[in-house]
mmCIF file of C-alpha atoms in Angstrom:
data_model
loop_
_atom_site.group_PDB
_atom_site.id
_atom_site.type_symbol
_atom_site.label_atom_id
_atom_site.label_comp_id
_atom_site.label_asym_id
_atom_site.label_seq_id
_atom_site.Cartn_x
_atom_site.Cartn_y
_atom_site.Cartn_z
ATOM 1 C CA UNK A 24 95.440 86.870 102.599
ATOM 2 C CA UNK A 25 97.406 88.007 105.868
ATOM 3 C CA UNK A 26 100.900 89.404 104.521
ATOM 4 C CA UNK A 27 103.910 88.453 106.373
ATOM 5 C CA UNK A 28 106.666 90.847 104.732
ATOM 6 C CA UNK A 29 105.814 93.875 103.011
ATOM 7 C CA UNK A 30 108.344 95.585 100.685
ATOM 8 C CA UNK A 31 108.227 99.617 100.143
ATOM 9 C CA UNK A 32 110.429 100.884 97.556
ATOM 10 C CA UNK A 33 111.110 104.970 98.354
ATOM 11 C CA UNK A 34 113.237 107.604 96.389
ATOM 12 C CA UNK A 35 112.231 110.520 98.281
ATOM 13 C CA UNK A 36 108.471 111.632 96.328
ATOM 14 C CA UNK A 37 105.654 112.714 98.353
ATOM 15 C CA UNK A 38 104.069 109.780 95.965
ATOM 16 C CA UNK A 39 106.371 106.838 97.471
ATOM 17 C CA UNK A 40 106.110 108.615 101.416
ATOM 18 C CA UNK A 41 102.414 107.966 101.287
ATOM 19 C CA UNK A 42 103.273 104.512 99.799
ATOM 20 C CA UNK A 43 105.366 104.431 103.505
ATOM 21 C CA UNK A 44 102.618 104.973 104.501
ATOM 22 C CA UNK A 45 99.550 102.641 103.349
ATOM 23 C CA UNK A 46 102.651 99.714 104.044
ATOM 24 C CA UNK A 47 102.813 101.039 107.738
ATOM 25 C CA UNK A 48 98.913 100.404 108.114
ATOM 26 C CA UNK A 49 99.315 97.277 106.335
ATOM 27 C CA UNK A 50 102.212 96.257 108.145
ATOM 28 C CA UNK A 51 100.408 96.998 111.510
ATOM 29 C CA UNK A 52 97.108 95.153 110.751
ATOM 30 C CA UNK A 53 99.016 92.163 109.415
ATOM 31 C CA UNK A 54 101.903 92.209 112.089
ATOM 32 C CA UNK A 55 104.007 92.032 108.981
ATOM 33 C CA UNK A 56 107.151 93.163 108.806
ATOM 34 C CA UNK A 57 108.118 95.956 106.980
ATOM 35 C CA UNK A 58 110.949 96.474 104.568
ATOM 36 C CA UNK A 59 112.231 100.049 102.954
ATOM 37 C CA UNK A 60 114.212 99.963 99.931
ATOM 38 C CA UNK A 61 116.339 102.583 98.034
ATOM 39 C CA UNK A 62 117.545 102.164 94.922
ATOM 40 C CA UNK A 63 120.713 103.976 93.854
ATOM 41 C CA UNK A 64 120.079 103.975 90.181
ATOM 42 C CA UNK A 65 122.382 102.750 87.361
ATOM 43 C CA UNK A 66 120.855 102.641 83.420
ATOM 44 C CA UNK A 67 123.230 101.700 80.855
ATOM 45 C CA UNK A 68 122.174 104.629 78.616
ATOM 46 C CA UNK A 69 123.635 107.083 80.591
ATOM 47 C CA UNK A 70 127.301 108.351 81.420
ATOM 48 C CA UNK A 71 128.237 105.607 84.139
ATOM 49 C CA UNK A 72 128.795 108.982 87.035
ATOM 50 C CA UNK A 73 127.788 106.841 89.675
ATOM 51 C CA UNK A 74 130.791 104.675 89.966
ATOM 52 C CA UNK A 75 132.655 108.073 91.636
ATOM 53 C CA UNK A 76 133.064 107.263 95.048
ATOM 54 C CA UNK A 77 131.080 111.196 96.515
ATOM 55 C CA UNK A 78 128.281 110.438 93.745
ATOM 56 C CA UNK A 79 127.620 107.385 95.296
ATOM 57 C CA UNK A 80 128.471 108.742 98.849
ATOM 58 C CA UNK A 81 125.669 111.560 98.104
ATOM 59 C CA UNK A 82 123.010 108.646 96.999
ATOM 60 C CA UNK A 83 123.781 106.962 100.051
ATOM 61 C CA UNK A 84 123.426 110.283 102.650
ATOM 62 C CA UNK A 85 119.758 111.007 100.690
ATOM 63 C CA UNK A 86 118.948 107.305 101.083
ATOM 64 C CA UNK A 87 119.570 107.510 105.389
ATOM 65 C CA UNK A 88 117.341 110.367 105.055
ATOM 66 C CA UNK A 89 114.968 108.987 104.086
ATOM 67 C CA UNK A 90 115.069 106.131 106.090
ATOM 68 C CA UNK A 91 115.016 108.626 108.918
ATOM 69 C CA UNK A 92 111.543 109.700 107.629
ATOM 70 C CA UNK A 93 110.178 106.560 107.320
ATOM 71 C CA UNK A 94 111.640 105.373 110.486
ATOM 72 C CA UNK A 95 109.602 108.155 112.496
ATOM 73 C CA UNK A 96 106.475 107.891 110.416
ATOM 74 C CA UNK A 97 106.443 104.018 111.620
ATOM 75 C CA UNK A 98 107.135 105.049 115.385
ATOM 76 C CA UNK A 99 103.711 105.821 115.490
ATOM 77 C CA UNK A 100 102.485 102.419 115.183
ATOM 78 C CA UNK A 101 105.334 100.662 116.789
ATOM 79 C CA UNK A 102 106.476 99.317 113.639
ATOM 80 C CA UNK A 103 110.563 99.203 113.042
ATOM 81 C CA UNK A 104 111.078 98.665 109.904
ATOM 82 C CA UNK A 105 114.399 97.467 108.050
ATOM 83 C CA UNK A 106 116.240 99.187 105.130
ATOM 84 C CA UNK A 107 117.797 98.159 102.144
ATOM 85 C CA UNK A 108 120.553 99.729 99.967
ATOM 86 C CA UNK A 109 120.804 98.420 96.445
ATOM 87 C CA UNK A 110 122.259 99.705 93.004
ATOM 88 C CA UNK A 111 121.043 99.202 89.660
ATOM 89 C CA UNK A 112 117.792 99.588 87.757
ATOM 90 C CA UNK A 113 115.057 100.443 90.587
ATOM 91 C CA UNK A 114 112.132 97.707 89.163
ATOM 92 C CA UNK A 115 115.187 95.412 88.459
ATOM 93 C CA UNK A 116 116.290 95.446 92.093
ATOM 94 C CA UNK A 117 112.702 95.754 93.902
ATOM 95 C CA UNK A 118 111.961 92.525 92.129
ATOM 96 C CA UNK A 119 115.177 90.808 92.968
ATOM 97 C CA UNK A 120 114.730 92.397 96.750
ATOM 98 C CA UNK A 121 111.352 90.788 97.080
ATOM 99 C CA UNK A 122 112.306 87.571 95.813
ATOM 100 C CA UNK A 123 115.362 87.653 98.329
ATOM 101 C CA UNK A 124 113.285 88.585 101.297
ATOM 102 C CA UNK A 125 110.903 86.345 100.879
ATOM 103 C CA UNK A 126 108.240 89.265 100.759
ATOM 104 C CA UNK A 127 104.967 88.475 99.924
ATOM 105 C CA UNK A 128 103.686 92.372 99.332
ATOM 106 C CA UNK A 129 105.428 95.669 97.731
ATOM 107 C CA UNK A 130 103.414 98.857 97.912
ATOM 108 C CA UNK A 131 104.817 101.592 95.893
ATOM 109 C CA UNK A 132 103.781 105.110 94.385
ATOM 110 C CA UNK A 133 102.358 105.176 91.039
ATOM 111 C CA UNK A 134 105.405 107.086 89.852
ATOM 112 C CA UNK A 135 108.337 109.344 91.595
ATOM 113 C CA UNK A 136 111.177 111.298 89.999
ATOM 114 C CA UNK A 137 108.900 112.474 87.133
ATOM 115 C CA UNK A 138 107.891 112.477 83.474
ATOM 116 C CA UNK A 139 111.552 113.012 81.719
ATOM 117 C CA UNK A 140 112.726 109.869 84.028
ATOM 118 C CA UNK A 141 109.550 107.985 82.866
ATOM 119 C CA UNK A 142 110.245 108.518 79.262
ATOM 120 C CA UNK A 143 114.465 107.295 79.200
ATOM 121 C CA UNK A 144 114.037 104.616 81.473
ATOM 122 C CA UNK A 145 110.424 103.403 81.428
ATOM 123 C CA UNK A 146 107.774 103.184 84.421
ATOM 124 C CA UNK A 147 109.395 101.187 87.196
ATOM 125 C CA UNK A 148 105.769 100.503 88.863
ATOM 126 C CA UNK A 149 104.897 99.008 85.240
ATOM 127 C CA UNK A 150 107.892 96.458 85.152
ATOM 128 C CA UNK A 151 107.358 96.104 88.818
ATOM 129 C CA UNK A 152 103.366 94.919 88.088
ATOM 130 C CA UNK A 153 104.796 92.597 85.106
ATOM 131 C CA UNK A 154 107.691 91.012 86.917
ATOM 132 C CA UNK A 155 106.795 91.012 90.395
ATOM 133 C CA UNK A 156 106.043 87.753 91.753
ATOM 134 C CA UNK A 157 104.005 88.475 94.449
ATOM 135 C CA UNK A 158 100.881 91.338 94.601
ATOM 136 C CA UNK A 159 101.827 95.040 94.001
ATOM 137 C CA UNK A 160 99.323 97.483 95.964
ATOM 138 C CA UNK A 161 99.756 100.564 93.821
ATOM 139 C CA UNK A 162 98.971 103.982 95.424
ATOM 140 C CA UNK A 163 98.119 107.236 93.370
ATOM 141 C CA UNK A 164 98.979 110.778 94.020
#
């Protein structure tokens, strides 16, 4: 199957940078385009902080950093990918990102923030692999 648009959901782990960058390599032998998405996150079970204006000001300023990153990484290969900003649940909003963008790939990390994140909210790459409706390439630390 030759992917045309390949979605890579970040949040700064070293596990979703080498995500980056198995979707660069993809993206390259595909001629695929390439799409990076952050996901400022919102759960209804906690306090609802991220409605203050500098919380969501700091989100955004760690999100262009990371772009940054991922921007260079892709120089190598001449790939430019796009980025996406989006607030809510992260696998709620890759799966509404992929079904928006028409992408036909996402390749994300087998897990990011950590275990205590894991056990409020859930594995994202889990409801990402149920709900997706496209193929999820999965990579592992």
């Amino acid at each position: 199957m030759a992917y045309k648009s390949i979605l890579v959901p970040i949040d700064g782990s070293d596990i979703s940078f080498k995500a980056v960058e198995r979707a660069i390599d993809l993206a390259d032998q595909y001629k695929a385009k390439l799409i990076i998405l952050y996901v400022i996150p919102k759960g209804g079970e906690f306090i609802d902080l991220f409605n203050l204006k500098s919380v969501k000001k700091a989100f955004e300023e760690e999100a262009q950093k990371y772009f940054e990153k991922a921007r260079k990484m892709a120089e190598s290969k001449n790939i430019s990918p796009s980025f996406r900003i989006m607030e809510g649940k992260p696998w709620e909003k890759i799966v509404e990102a992929v079904k928006n963008l028409n992408c036909d790939l996402i390749v994300m990390g087998s897990h990011g923030r950590g275990s205590i994140e894991k056990f409020l909210i859930g594995s994202c790459t889990e409801r990402v692999l149920s709900e997706a409706p496209c193929p999820v390439l999965v990579v592992k630390e």
